[in-house]
JSON list of C-alpha atoms in Angstrom, two decimals:
[
{"chain": "A", "resi": 1412, "resn": "UNK", "atom": "CA", "xyz": [0.00, 0.00, 0.00]},
{"chain": "A", "resi": 1413, "resn": "UNK", "atom": "CA", "xyz": [2.85, 2.37, 0.82]},
{"chain": "A", "resi": 1414, "resn": "UNK", "atom": "CA", "xyz": [4.34, 1.82, -2.63]},
{"chain": "A", "resi": 1415, "resn": "UNK", "atom": "CA", "xyz": [1.01, 2.67, -4.29]},
{"chain": "A", "resi": 1416, "resn": "UNK", "atom": "CA", "xyz": [0.78, 5.85, -2.21]},
{"chain": "A", "resi": 1417, "resn": "UNK", "atom": "CA", "xyz": [4.28, 6.90, -3.26]},
{"chain": "A", "resi": 1418, "resn": "UNK", "atom": "CA", "xyz": [3.37, 6.30, -6.92]},
{"chain": "A", "resi": 1419, "resn": "UNK", "atom": "CA", "xyz": [0.37, 8.59, -6.48]},
{"chain": "A", "resi": 1420, "resn": "UNK", "atom": "CA", "xyz": [2.65, 11.24, -4.99]},
{"chain": "A", "resi": 1421, "resn": "UNK", "atom": "CA", "xyz": [4.92, 11.05, -8.03]},
{"chain": "A", "resi": 1422, "resn": "UNK", "atom": "CA", "xyz": [1.93, 11.35, -10.39]},
{"chain": "A", "resi": 1423, "resn": "UNK", "atom": "CA", "xyz": [0.68, 14.36, -8.42]},
{"chain": "A", "resi": 1424, "resn": "UNK", "atom": "CA", "xyz": [4.08, 16.06, -8.55]},
{"chain": "A", "resi": 1425, "resn": "UNK", "atom": "CA", "xyz": [4.41, 15.49, -12.28]},
{"chain": "A", "resi": 1426, "resn": "UNK", "atom": "CA", "xyz": [0.90, 16.78, -12.95]},
{"chain": "A", "resi": 1427, "resn": "UNK", "atom": "CA", "xyz": [1.43, 19.88, -10.81]},
{"chain": "A", "resi": 1428, "resn": "UNK", "atom": "CA", "xyz": [4.78, 20.62, -12.42]},
{"chain": "A", "resi": 1429, "resn": "UNK", "atom": "CA", "xyz": [6.93, 20.34, -9.31]},
{"chain": "A", "resi": 1430, "resn": "UNK", "atom": "CA", "xyz": [9.83, 19.21, -11.50]},
{"chain": "A", "resi": 1431, "resn": "UNK", "atom": "CA", "xyz": [9.83, 22.75, -12.99]},
{"chain": "A", "resi": 1432, "resn": "UNK", "atom": "CA", "xyz": [8.73, 25.07, -10.16]},
{"chain": "A", "resi": 1433, "resn": "UNK", "atom": "CA", "xyz": [5.33, 24.09, -8.75]},
{"chain": "A", "resi": 1434, "resn": "UNK", "atom": "CA", "xyz": [4.39, 27.70, -7.97]},
{"chain": "A", "resi": 1435, "resn": "UNK", "atom": "CA", "xyz": [0.91, 27.44, -9.52]},
{"chain": "A", "resi": 1436, "resn": "UNK", "atom": "CA", "xyz": [0.27, 24.31, -7.46]},
{"chain": "A", "resi": 1437, "resn": "UNK", "atom": "CA", "xyz": [1.37, 26.29, -4.41]},
{"chain": "A", "resi": 1438, "resn": "UNK", "atom": "CA", "xyz": [-1.14, 29.03, -5.19]},
{"chain": "A", "resi": 1439, "resn": "UNK", "atom": "CA", "xyz": [-3.89, 26.44, -5.56]},
{"chain": "A", "resi": 1440, "resn": "UNK", "atom": "CA", "xyz": [-3.09, 24.63, -2.31]},
{"chain": "A", "resi": 1441, "resn": "UNK", "atom": "CA", "xyz": [-2.78, 27.93, -0.44]},
{"chain": "A", "resi": 1442, "resn": "UNK", "atom": "CA", "xyz": [-6.17, 29.08, -1.78]},
{"chain": "A", "resi": 1443, "resn": "UNK", "atom": "CA", "xyz": [-7.75, 25.76, -0.83]},
{"chain": "A", "resi": 1444, "resn": "UNK", "atom": "CA", "xyz": [-6.37, 25.99, 2.71]},
{"chain": "A", "resi": 1445, "resn": "UNK", "atom": "CA", "xyz": [-7.51, 29.60, 3.03]},
{"chain": "A", "resi": 1446, "resn": "UNK", "atom": "CA", "xyz": [-11.04, 28.68, 1.96]},
{"chain": "A", "resi": 1447, "resn": "UNK", "atom": "CA", "xyz": [-11.09, 25.84, 4.48]},
{"chain": "A", "resi": 1448, "resn": "UNK", "atom": "CA", "xyz": [-10.43, 28.41, 7.22]},
{"chain": "A", "resi": 1449, "resn": "UNK", "atom": "CA", "xyz": [-12.59, 31.31, 6.03]},
{"chain": "A", "resi": 1450, "resn": "UNK", "atom": "CA", "xyz": [-15.42, 30.23, 3.74]},
{"chain": "A", "resi": 1451, "resn": "UNK", "atom": "CA", "xyz": [-18.72, 30.07, 5.64]},
{"chain": "A", "resi": 1452, "resn": "UNK", "atom": "CA", "xyz": [-21.26, 29.69, 2.85]},
{"chain": "A", "resi": 1453, "resn": "UNK", "atom": "CA", "xyz": [-22.29, 26.03, 2.74]},
{"chain": "A", "resi": 1454, "resn": "UNK", "atom": "CA", "xyz": [-22.94, 25.77, -0.99]},
{"chain": "A", "resi": 1455, "resn": "UNK", "atom": "CA", "xyz": [-19.64, 27.48, -1.82]},
{"chain": "A", "resi": 1456, "resn": "UNK", "atom": "CA", "xyz": [-17.78, 25.28, 0.62]},
{"chain": "A", "resi": 1457, "resn": "UNK", "atom": "CA", "xyz": [-19.23, 22.24, -1.13]},
{"chain": "A", "resi": 1458, "resn": "UNK", "atom": "CA", "xyz": [-17.90, 23.45, -4.49]},
{"chain": "A", "resi": 1459, "resn": "UNK", "atom": "CA", "xyz": [-14.62, 25.11, -3.58]},
{"chain": "A", "resi": 1460, "resn": "UNK", "atom": "CA", "xyz": [-13.59, 23.16, -0.48]},
{"chain": "A", "resi": 1461, "resn": "UNK", "atom": "CA", "xyz": [-15.25, 19.80, 0.03]},
{"chain": "A", "resi": 1462, "resn": "UNK", "atom": "CA", "xyz": [-15.23, 18.58, -3.59]},
{"chain": "A", "resi": 1463, "resn": "UNK", "atom": "CA", "xyz": [-11.51, 19.17, -4.32]},
{"chain": "A", "resi": 1464, "resn": "UNK", "atom": "CA", "xyz": [-10.48, 17.97, -0.85]},
{"chain": "A", "resi": 1465, "resn": "UNK", "atom": "CA", "xyz": [-12.45, 14.74, -1.24]},
{"chain": "A", "resi": 1466, "resn": "UNK", "atom": "CA", "xyz": [-10.94, 14.22, -4.68]},
{"chain": "A", "resi": 1467, "resn": "UNK", "atom": "CA", "xyz": [-7.42, 14.69, -3.32]},
{"chain": "A", "resi": 1468, "resn": "UNK", "atom": "CA", "xyz": [-8.11, 12.28, -0.48]},
{"chain": "A", "resi": 1469, "resn": "UNK", "atom": "CA", "xyz": [-9.38, 9.65, -2.91]},
{"chain": "A", "resi": 1470, "resn": "UNK", "atom": "CA", "xyz": [-6.49, 10.24, -5.29]},
{"chain": "A", "resi": 1471, "resn": "UNK", "atom": "CA", "xyz": [-3.90, 9.47, -2.61]},
{"chain": "A", "resi": 1472, "resn": "UNK", "atom": "CA", "xyz": [-5.88, 6.56, -1.17]},
{"chain": "A", "resi": 1473, "resn": "UNK", "atom": "CA", "xyz": [-4.14, 3.31, -2.23]},
{"chain": "A", "resi": 1474, "resn": "UNK", "atom": "CA", "xyz": [-7.34, 1.27, -1.94]},
{"chain": "A", "resi": 1475, "resn": "UNK", "atom": "CA", "xyz": [-9.23, 3.67, -4.21]},
{"chain": "A", "resi": 1476, "resn": "UNK", "atom": "CA", "xyz": [-6.45, 3.51, -6.79]},
{"chain": "A", "resi": 1477, "resn": "UNK", "atom": "CA", "xyz": [-6.48, -0.31, -6.77]},
{"chain": "A", "resi": 1478, "resn": "UNK", "atom": "CA", "xyz": [-10.23, -0.31, -7.39]},
{"chain": "A", "resi": 1479, "resn": "UNK", "atom": "CA", "xyz": [-9.89, 2.32, -10.12]},
{"chain": "A", "resi": 1480, "resn": "UNK", "atom": "CA", "xyz": [-7.20, 0.36, -11.97]},
{"chain": "A", "resi": 1481, "resn": "UNK", "atom": "CA", "xyz": [-9.06, -2.94, -11.59]},
{"chain": "A", "resi": 1482, "resn": "UNK", "atom": "CA", "xyz": [-12.38, -1.56, -12.87]},
{"chain": "A", "resi": 1483, "resn": "UNK", "atom": "CA", "xyz": [-10.94, 0.41, -15.80]},
{"chain": "A", "resi": 1484, "resn": "UNK", "atom": "CA", "xyz": [-8.02, -1.94, -16.42]},
{"chain": "A", "resi": 1485, "resn": "UNK", "atom": "CA", "xyz": [-5.78, 1.04, -17.15]},
{"chain": "A", "resi": 1486, "resn": "UNK", "atom": "CA", "xyz": [-3.35, 2.59, -14.67]},
{"chain": "A", "resi": 1487, "resn": "UNK", "atom": "CA", "xyz": [-2.08, 5.13, -17.21]},
{"chain": "A", "resi": 1488, "resn": "UNK", "atom": "CA", "xyz": [-5.22, 7.29, -17.00]},
{"chain": "A", "resi": 1489, "resn": "UNK", "atom": "CA", "xyz": [-5.26, 7.64, -13.22]},
{"chain": "A", "resi": 1490, "resn": "UNK", "atom": "CA", "xyz": [-3.76, 11.14, -13.40]},
{"chain": "A", "resi": 1491, "resn": "UNK", "atom": "CA", "xyz": [-6.88, 12.36, -15.20]},
{"chain": "A", "resi": 1492, "resn": "UNK", "atom": "CA", "xyz": [-8.72, 12.45, -11.89]},
{"chain": "A", "resi": 1493, "resn": "UNK", "atom": "CA", "xyz": [-6.70, 15.59, -11.19]},
{"chain": "A", "resi": 1494, "resn": "UNK", "atom": "CA", "xyz": [-8.50, 17.31, -14.06]},
{"chain": "A", "resi": 1495, "resn": "UNK", "atom": "CA", "xyz": [-11.47, 17.56, -11.68]},
{"chain": "A", "resi": 1496, "resn": "UNK", "atom": "CA", "xyz": [-9.61, 19.64, -9.08]},
{"chain": "A", "resi": 1497, "resn": "UNK", "atom": "CA", "xyz": [-10.90, 22.92, -10.55]},
{"chain": "A", "resi": 1498, "resn": "UNK", "atom": "CA", "xyz": [-7.50, 24.51, -10.01]},
{"chain": "A", "resi": 1499, "resn": "UNK", "atom": "CA", "xyz": [-8.23, 27.73, -11.85]},
{"chain": "A", "resi": 1500, "resn": "UNK", "atom": "CA", "xyz": [-11.63, 28.28, -10.21]},
{"chain": "A", "resi": 1501, "resn": "UNK", "atom": "CA", "xyz": [-10.50, 27.46, -6.68]},
{"chain": "A", "resi": 1502, "resn": "UNK", "atom": "CA", "xyz": [-7.33, 29.52, -7.02]},
{"chain": "A", "resi": 1503, "resn": "UNK", "atom": "CA", "xyz": [-9.14, 32.54, -8.43]},
{"chain": "A", "resi": 1504, "resn": "UNK", "atom": "CA", "xyz": [-11.99, 32.47, -5.93]},
{"chain": "A", "resi": 1505, "resn": "UNK", "atom": "CA", "xyz": [-9.72, 31.87, -2.95]},
{"chain": "A", "resi": 1506, "resn": "UNK", "atom": "CA", "xyz": [-7.28, 34.63, -3.88]},
{"chain": "A", "resi": 1507, "resn": "UNK", "atom": "CA", "xyz": [-10.08, 37.12, -4.58]},
{"chain": "A", "resi": 1508, "resn": "UNK", "atom": "CA", "xyz": [-11.59, 36.31, -1.20]},
{"chain": "A", "resi": 1509, "resn": "UNK", "atom": "CA", "xyz": [-8.19, 36.98, 0.32]},
{"chain": "A", "resi": 1510, "resn": "UNK", "atom": "CA", "xyz": [-8.11, 40.43, -1.27]},
{"chain": "A", "resi": 1511, "resn": "UNK", "atom": "CA", "xyz": [-11.40, 41.31, 0.40]},
{"chain": "A", "resi": 1512, "resn": "UNK", "atom": "CA", "xyz": [-12.59, 44.76, -0.60]},
{"chain": "A", "resi": 1513, "resn": "UNK", "atom": "CA", "xyz": [-9.48, 45.54, -2.66]},
{"chain": "A", "resi": 1514, "resn": "UNK", "atom": "CA", "xyz": [-10.59, 43.41, -5.57]},
{"chain": "A", "resi": 1515, "resn": "UNK", "atom": "CA", "xyz": [-9.32, 45.62, -8.39]},
{"chain": "A", "resi": 1516, "resn": "UNK", "atom": "CA", "xyz": [-5.83, 45.80, -6.96]},
{"chain": "A", "resi": 1517, "resn": "UNK", "atom": "CA", "xyz": [-6.08, 42.15, -6.00]},
{"chain": "A", "resi": 1518, "resn": "UNK", "atom": "CA", "xyz": [-7.03, 41.18, -9.56]},
{"chain": "A", "resi": 1519, "resn": "UNK", "atom": "CA", "xyz": [-3.91, 42.85, -10.91]},
{"chain": "A", "resi": 1520, "resn": "UNK", "atom": "CA", "xyz": [-1.67, 41.33, -8.24]},
{"chain": "A", "resi": 1521, "resn": "UNK", "atom": "CA", "xyz": [-3.12, 37.85, -8.71]},
{"chain": "A", "resi": 1522, "resn": "UNK", "atom": "CA", "xyz": [-2.88, 38.06, -12.50]},
{"chain": "A", "resi": 1523, "resn": "UNK", "atom": "CA", "xyz": [0.76, 39.09, -12.29]},
{"chain": "A", "resi": 1524, "resn": "UNK", "atom": "CA", "xyz": [1.46, 36.30, -9.78]},
{"chain": "A", "resi": 1525, "resn": "UNK", "atom": "CA", "xyz": [-0.12, 33.65, -11.99]},
{"chain": "A", "resi": 1526, "resn": "UNK", "atom": "CA", "xyz": [1.75, 34.88, -15.06]},
{"chain": "A", "resi": 1527, "resn": "UNK", "atom": "CA", "xyz": [5.05, 35.07, -13.19]},
{"chain": "A", "resi": 1528, "resn": "UNK", "atom": "CA", "xyz": [4.62, 31.61, -11.68]},
{"chain": "A", "resi": 1529, "resn": "UNK", "atom": "CA", "xyz": [3.67, 29.94, -14.93]},
{"chain": "A", "resi": 1530, "resn": "UNK", "atom": "CA", "xyz": [5.55, 29.17, -18.14]},
{"chain": "A", "resi": 1531, "resn": "UNK", "atom": "CA", "xyz": [5.16, 30.57, -21.62]},
{"chain": "A", "resi": 1532, "resn": "UNK", "atom": "CA", "xyz": [3.46, 27.63, -23.31]},
{"chain": "A", "resi": 1533, "resn": "UNK", "atom": "CA", "xyz": [4.54, 28.62, -26.82]},
{"chain": "A", "resi": 1534, "resn": "UNK", "atom": "CA", "xyz": [8.15, 27.95, -25.89]},
{"chain": "A", "resi": 1535, "resn": "UNK", "atom": "CA", "xyz": [7.34, 24.25, -25.62]},
{"chain": "A", "resi": 1536, "resn": "UNK", "atom": "CA", "xyz": [8.97, 21.93, -28.14]},
{"chain": "A", "resi": 1537, "resn": "UNK", "atom": "CA", "xyz": [5.59, 20.26, -28.57]},
{"chain": "A", "resi": 1538, "resn": "UNK", "atom": "CA", "xyz": [3.94, 23.39, -29.97]},
{"chain": "A", "resi": 1539, "resn": "UNK", "atom": "CA", "xyz": [4.45, 24.59, -33.54]},
{"chain": "A", "resi": 1540, "resn": "UNK", "atom": "CA", "xyz": [2.75, 27.25, -35.59]},
{"chain": "A", "resi": 1541, "resn": "UNK", "atom": "CA", "xyz": [-0.45, 26.01, -37.19]},
{"chain": "A", "resi": 1542, "resn": "UNK", "atom": "CA", "xyz": [-0.20, 25.49, -40.95]},
{"chain": "A", "resi": 1543, "resn": "UNK", "atom": "CA", "xyz": [-3.93, 25.75, -41.57]},
{"chain": "A", "resi": 1544, "resn": "UNK", "atom": "CA", "xyz": [-7.30, 26.27, -39.89]},
{"chain": "A", "resi": 1545, "resn": "UNK", "atom": "CA", "xyz": [-7.47, 22.60, -38.96]},
{"chain": "A", "resi": 1546, "resn": "UNK", "atom": "CA", "xyz": [-4.23, 22.76, -36.94]},
{"chain": "A", "resi": 1547, "resn": "UNK", "atom": "CA", "xyz": [-3.01, 19.69, -38.82]},
{"chain": "A", "resi": 1548, "resn": "UNK", "atom": "CA", "xyz": [0.09, 19.16, -40.97]},
{"chain": "A", "resi": 1549, "resn": "UNK", "atom": "CA", "xyz": [-0.67, 20.56, -44.42]},
{"chain": "A", "resi": 1550, "resn": "UNK", "atom": "CA", "xyz": [0.68, 17.43, -46.12]},
{"chain": "A", "resi": 1551, "resn": "UNK", "atom": "CA", "xyz": [-1.91, 15.29, -44.34]},
{"chain": "A", "resi": 1552, "resn": "UNK", "atom": "CA", "xyz": [-4.69, 17.64, -45.44]},
{"chain": "A", "resi": 1553, "resn": "UNK", "atom": "CA", "xyz": [-3.46, 17.70, -49.04]},
{"chain": "A", "resi": 1554, "resn": "UNK", "atom": "CA", "xyz": [-3.21, 13.90, -49.20]},
{"chain": "A", "resi": 1555, "resn": "UNK", "atom": "CA", "xyz": [-6.75, 13.42, -47.93]},
{"chain": "A", "resi": 1556, "resn": "UNK", "atom": "CA", "xyz": [-8.12, 16.08, -50.30]},
{"chain": "A", "resi": 1557, "resn": "UNK", "atom": "CA", "xyz": [-6.58, 14.17, -53.22]},
{"chain": "A", "resi": 1558, "resn": "UNK", "atom": "CA", "xyz": [-7.97, 10.73, -52.42]},
{"chain": "A", "resi": 1559, "resn": "UNK", "atom": "CA", "xyz": [-11.11, 11.30, -50.33]},
{"chain": "A", "resi": 1560, "resn": "UNK", "atom": "CA", "xyz": [-14.20, 9.94, -52.13]},
{"chain": "A", "resi": 1561, "resn": "UNK", "atom": "CA", "xyz": [-17.25, 12.13, -52.67]},
{"chain": "A", "resi": 1562, "resn": "UNK", "atom": "CA", "xyz": [-19.50, 9.39, -51.31]},
{"chain": "A", "resi": 1563, "resn": "UNK", "atom": "CA", "xyz": [-18.84, 6.28, -49.26]},
{"chain": "A", "resi": 1564, "resn": "UNK", "atom": "CA", "xyz": [-15.61, 5.26, -47.59]},
{"chain": "A", "resi": 1565, "resn": "UNK", "atom": "CA", "xyz": [-12.31, 3.79, -48.66]},
{"chain": "A", "resi": 1566, "resn": "UNK", "atom": "CA", "xyz": [-9.46, 2.12, -46.79]},
{"chain": "A", "resi": 1567, "resn": "UNK", "atom": "CA", "xyz": [-6.05, 3.75, -47.06]},
{"chain": "A", "resi": 1568, "resn": "UNK", "atom": "CA", "xyz": [-2.69, 2.64, -45.68]},
{"chain": "A", "resi": 1569, "resn": "UNK", "atom": "CA", "xyz": [-0.55, 5.54, -44.44]},
{"chain": "A", "resi": 1570, "resn": "UNK", "atom": "CA", "xyz": [2.73, 5.85, -42.52]},
{"chain": "A", "resi": 1571, "resn": "UNK", "atom": "CA", "xyz": [2.51, 5.97, -38.73]},
{"chain": "A", "resi": 1572, "resn": "UNK", "atom": "CA", "xyz": [3.21, 9.69, -38.58]},
{"chain": "A", "resi": 1573, "resn": "UNK", "atom": "CA", "xyz": [0.00, 10.43, -40.51]},
{"chain": "A", "resi": 1574, "resn": "UNK", "atom": "CA", "xyz": [-2.41, 8.15, -38.64]},
{"chain": "A", "resi": 1575, "resn": "UNK", "atom": "CA", "xyz": [-3.61, 10.69, -36.07]},
{"chain": "A", "resi": 1576, "resn": "UNK", "atom": "CA", "xyz": [-4.11, 13.47, -38.59]},
{"chain": "A", "resi": 1577, "resn": "UNK", "atom": "CA", "xyz": [-5.95, 11.51, -41.28]},
{"chain": "A", "resi": 1578, "resn": "UNK", "atom": "CA", "xyz": [-8.53, 10.29, -38.77]},
{"chain": "A", "resi": 1579, "resn": "UNK", "atom": "CA", "xyz": [-9.00, 13.80, -37.39]},
{"chain": "A", "resi": 1580, "resn": "UNK", "atom": "CA", "xyz": [-9.51, 15.34, -40.81]},
{"chain": "A", "resi": 1581, "resn": "UNK", "atom": "CA", "xyz": [-11.79, 12.84, -42.54]},
{"chain": "A", "resi": 1582, "resn": "UNK", "atom": "CA", "xyz": [-14.29, 10.17, -41.59]},
{"chain": "A", "resi": 1583, "resn": "UNK", "atom": "CA", "xyz": [-14.49, 8.92, -45.18]},
{"chain": "A", "resi": 1584, "resn": "UNK", "atom": "CA", "xyz": [-11.07, 7.30, -44.95]},
{"chain": "A", "resi": 1585, "resn": "UNK", "atom": "CA", "xyz": [-10.63, 4.16, -42.89]},
{"chain": "A", "resi": 1586, "resn": "UNK", "atom": "CA", "xyz": [-7.26, 2.81, -41.80]},
{"chain": "A", "resi": 1587, "resn": "UNK", "atom": "CA", "xyz": [-6.19, -0.83, -41.35]},
{"chain": "A", "resi": 1588, "resn": "UNK", "atom": "CA", "xyz": [-4.99, 0.07, -37.86]},
{"chain": "A", "resi": 1589, "resn": "UNK", "atom": "CA", "xyz": [-4.99, 3.11, -35.66]},
{"chain": "A", "resi": 1590, "resn": "UNK", "atom": "CA", "xyz": [-3.62, 4.64, -32.48]},
{"chain": "A", "resi": 1591, "resn": "UNK", "atom": "CA", "xyz": [-3.49, 1.29, -30.69]},
{"chain": "A", "resi": 1592, "resn": "UNK", "atom": "CA", "xyz": [-0.41, 0.35, -32.73]},
{"chain": "A", "resi": 1593, "resn": "UNK", "atom": "CA", "xyz": [1.48, 3.52, -31.78]},
{"chain": "A", "resi": 1594, "resn": "UNK", "atom": "CA", "xyz": [1.33, 3.00, -28.01]},
{"chain": "A", "resi": 1595, "resn": "UNK", "atom": "CA", "xyz": [4.24, 0.68, -27.27]},
{"chain": "A", "resi": 1596, "resn": "UNK", "atom": "CA", "xyz": [3.06, -0.35, -23.78]},
{"chain": "A", "resi": 1597, "resn": "UNK", "atom": "CA", "xyz": [-0.20, -1.73, -25.21]},
{"chain": "A", "resi": 1598, "resn": "UNK", "atom": "CA", "xyz": [1.85, -4.32, -27.09]},
{"chain": "A", "resi": 1599, "resn": "UNK", "atom": "CA", "xyz": [-0.60, -4.91, -29.94]},
{"chain": "A", "resi": 1600, "resn": "UNK", "atom": "CA", "xyz": [0.37, -6.98, -32.95]},
{"chain": "A", "resi": 1601, "resn": "UNK", "atom": "CA", "xyz": [-0.86, -6.33, -36.47]},
{"chain": "A", "resi": 1602, "resn": "UNK", "atom": "CA", "xyz": [0.64, -8.02, -39.54]},
{"chain": "A", "resi": 1603, "resn": "UNK", "atom": "CA", "xyz": [0.01, -4.98, -41.74]},
{"chain": "A", "resi": 1604, "resn": "UNK", "atom": "CA", "xyz": [1.72, -2.67, -39.25]},
{"chain": "A", "resi": 1605, "resn": "UNK", "atom": "CA", "xyz": [4.70, -5.02, -38.96]},
{"chain": "A", "resi": 1606, "resn": "UNK", "atom": "CA", "xyz": [5.10, -5.10, -42.75]},
{"chain": "A", "resi": 1607, "resn": "UNK", "atom": "CA", "xyz": [4.65, -1.34, -43.10]},
{"chain": "A", "resi": 1608, "resn": "UNK", "atom": "CA", "xyz": [6.68, 0.01, -40.17]},
{"chain": "A", "resi": 1609, "resn": "UNK", "atom": "CA", "xyz": [8.91, -2.67, -38.67]},
{"chain": "A", "resi": 1610, "resn": "UNK", "atom": "CA", "xyz": [10.67, -4.13, -41.69]},
{"chain": "A", "resi": 1611, "resn": "UNK", "atom": "CA", "xyz": [13.79, -2.24, -42.82]},
{"chain": "A", "resi": 1612, "resn": "UNK", "atom": "CA", "xyz": [12.81, -2.96, -46.40]},
{"chain": "A", "resi": 1613, "resn": "UNK", "atom": "CA", "xyz": [9.20, -3.69, -47.38]},
{"chain": "A", "resi": 1614, "resn": "UNK", "atom": "CA", "xyz": [8.83, -7.18, -48.86]},
{"chain": "A", "resi": 1615, "resn": "UNK", "atom": "CA", "xyz": [6.63, -6.12, -51.76]},
{"chain": "A", "resi": 1616, "resn": "UNK", "atom": "CA", "xyz": [4.82, -9.37, -52.61]},
{"chain": "A", "resi": 1617, "resn": "UNK", "atom": "CA", "xyz": [3.61, -10.19, -49.09]},
{"chain": "A", "resi": 1618, "resn": "UNK", "atom": "CA", "xyz": [2.99, -6.49, -48.44]},
{"chain": "A", "resi": 1619, "resn": "UNK", "atom": "CA", "xyz": [0.65, -6.22, -51.43]},
{"chain": "A", "resi": 1620, "resn": "UNK", "atom": "CA", "xyz": [-1.20, -9.38, -50.37]},
{"chain": "A", "resi": 1621, "resn": "UNK", "atom": "CA", "xyz": [-1.88, -7.79, -46.97]},
{"chain": "A", "resi": 1622, "resn": "UNK", "atom": "CA", "xyz": [-3.08, -4.50, -48.45]},
{"chain": "A", "resi": 1623, "resn": "UNK", "atom": "CA", "xyz": [-5.59, -6.36, -50.61]},
{"chain": "A", "resi": 1624, "resn": "UNK", "atom": "CA", "xyz": [-7.06, -8.25, -47.69]},
{"chain": "A", "resi": 1625, "resn": "UNK", "atom": "CA", "xyz": [-8.80, -5.06, -46.54]},
{"chain": "A", "resi": 1626, "resn": "UNK", "atom": "CA", "xyz": [-8.64, -3.87, -49.39]},
{"chain": "A", "resi": 1627, "resn": "UNK", "atom": "CA", "xyz": [-6.58, -0.67, -49.39]},
{"chain": "A", "resi": 1628, "resn": "UNK", "atom": "CA", "xyz": [-7.50, 1.58, -52.29]},
{"chain": "A", "resi": 1629, "resn": "UNK", "atom": "CA", "xyz": [-4.39, 3.68, -51.75]},
{"chain": "A", "resi": 1630, "resn": "UNK", "atom": "CA", "xyz": [-1.01, 3.15, -50.13]},
{"chain": "A", "resi": 1631, "resn": "UNK", "atom": "CA", "xyz": [0.99, 6.16, -48.98]},
{"chain": "A", "resi": 1632, "resn": "UNK", "atom": "CA", "xyz": [4.73, 5.71, -48.50]},
{"chain": "A", "resi": 1633, "resn": "UNK", "atom": "CA", "xyz": [7.59, 8.03, -47.62]},
{"chain": "A", "resi": 1634, "resn": "UNK", "atom": "CA", "xyz": [9.66, 8.83, -50.68]},
{"chain": "A", "resi": 1635, "resn": "UNK", "atom": "CA", "xyz": [12.74, 7.19, -49.18]},
{"chain": "A", "resi": 1636, "resn": "UNK", "atom": "CA", "xyz": [10.93, 4.01, -48.04]},
{"chain": "A", "resi": 1637, "resn": "UNK", "atom": "CA", "xyz": [12.62, 1.03, -49.62]},
{"chain": "A", "resi": 1638, "resn": "UNK", "atom": "CA", "xyz": [10.78, -1.92, -51.19]},
{"chain": "A", "resi": 1639, "resn": "UNK", "atom": "CA", "xyz": [12.20, -5.17, -52.55]},
{"chain": "A", "resi": 1640, "resn": "UNK", "atom": "CA", "xyz": [10.33, -4.60, -55.81]},
{"chain": "A", "resi": 1641, "resn": "UNK", "atom": "CA", "xyz": [8.43, -1.62, -57.22]},
{"chain": "A", "resi": 1642, "resn": "UNK", "atom": "CA", "xyz": [4.75, -1.53, -56.26]},
{"chain": "A", "resi": 1643, "resn": "UNK", "atom": "CA", "xyz": [4.03, -0.90, -59.94]},
{"chain": "A", "resi": 1644, "resn": "UNK", "atom": "CA", "xyz": [5.01, -4.53, -60.63]},
{"chain": "A", "resi": 1645, "resn": "UNK", "atom": "CA", "xyz": [2.01, -5.63, -58.56]},
{"chain": "A", "resi": 1646, "resn": "UNK", "atom": "CA", "xyz": [-0.75, -3.50, -59.98]},
{"chain": "A", "resi": 1647, "resn": "UNK", "atom": "CA", "xyz": [-0.16, -0.22, -58.13]},
{"chain": "A", "resi": 1648, "resn": "UNK", "atom": "CA", "xyz": [0.21, 3.05, -60.01]},
{"chain": "A", "resi": 1649, "resn": "UNK", "atom": "CA", "xyz": [1.80, 6.24, -58.71]},
{"chain": "A", "resi": 1650, "resn": "UNK", "atom": "CA", "xyz": [-1.25, 8.47, -58.25]},
{"chain": "A", "resi": 1651, "resn": "UNK", "atom": "CA", "xyz": [0.43, 11.63, -56.99]},
{"chain": "A", "resi": 1652, "resn": "UNK", "atom": "CA", "xyz": [3.10, 12.99, -54.69]},
{"chain": "A", "resi": 1653, "resn": "UNK", "atom": "CA", "xyz": [2.65, 15.38, -51.76]},
{"chain": "A", "resi": 1654, "resn": "UNK", "atom": "CA", "xyz": [5.88, 16.61, -50.25]},
{"chain": "A", "resi": 1655, "resn": "UNK", "atom": "CA", "xyz": [7.88, 13.56, -49.20]},
{"chain": "A", "resi": 1656, "resn": "UNK", "atom": "CA", "xyz": [4.89, 11.21, -49.56]},
{"chain": "A", "resi": 1657, "resn": "UNK", "atom": "CA", "xyz": [4.18, 9.05, -52.59]},
{"chain": "A", "resi": 1658, "resn": "UNK", "atom": "CA", "xyz": [0.53, 8.06, -53.12]},
{"chain": "A", "resi": 1659, "resn": "UNK", "atom": "CA", "xyz": [-0.03, 4.73, -54.87]},
{"chain": "A", "resi": 1660, "resn": "UNK", "atom": "CA", "xyz": [-3.42, 3.60, -56.15]},
{"chain": "A", "resi": 1661, "resn": "UNK", "atom": "CA", "xyz": [-4.27, -0.09, -56.40]},
{"chain": "A", "resi": 1662, "resn": "UNK", "atom": "CA", "xyz": [-5.58, -0.47, -59.93]},
{"chain": "A", "resi": 1663, "resn": "UNK", "atom": "CA", "xyz": [-7.51, -3.60, -58.98]},
{"chain": "A", "resi": 1664, "resn": "UNK", "atom": "CA", "xyz": [-9.78, -1.60, -56.67]},
{"chain": "A", "resi": 1665, "resn": "UNK", "atom": "CA", "xyz": [-10.75, 0.91, -59.40]},
{"chain": "A", "resi": 1666, "resn": "UNK", "atom": "CA", "xyz": [-11.71, -1.55, -62.09]}
]
């Protein structure tokens, strides 16, 4: 039980950003403590005090975590309980209560404190400037626009780095496999994924046989992806090219 508790502590620290500074978490916990001592309104206490405190107590309770993991069969999503802490609401309300009648000055002081204690999110390596209104890579959008049918659906095989974006952009294109293959800890096996992503060089004959089991109307490959034989020898024609991606159409599916 002690080990489970310590794991919850680590999750909490990571979520709150203690590995960077943890100042925003400090503001939240201070506001929560202050409301515990000063808030008298019962309905407000239920929202701003009791609810987040109960959630924190459950989060750190080893027995609750064991039940959560057993029922949902997924320990990786446990941190999402912390989404319910209402950090921004509790922090804002608590700090404004602390300012009392000096709310205008308090608003400025609190705003400056929050800004100073946080990080500039656009400096993150995970954030890049949007290329279009969809906030998706333009190459993914262009590929889908080229092959998406006017009616009905088709199956298309795309490299792993396009899977998320194709599914977000269009519901008319189905994929042989999806996100489940990209999460290593889930340890899924899929013959098509193994042939497409795992092999250093695609074995063309067996690869084509797999694509036609679905069947895949189009196959999208990186320009530098090696194959033992050209796809054109097995009934595929180069349909178009978008950036570094080559789009092949299976001629058997369009007859």
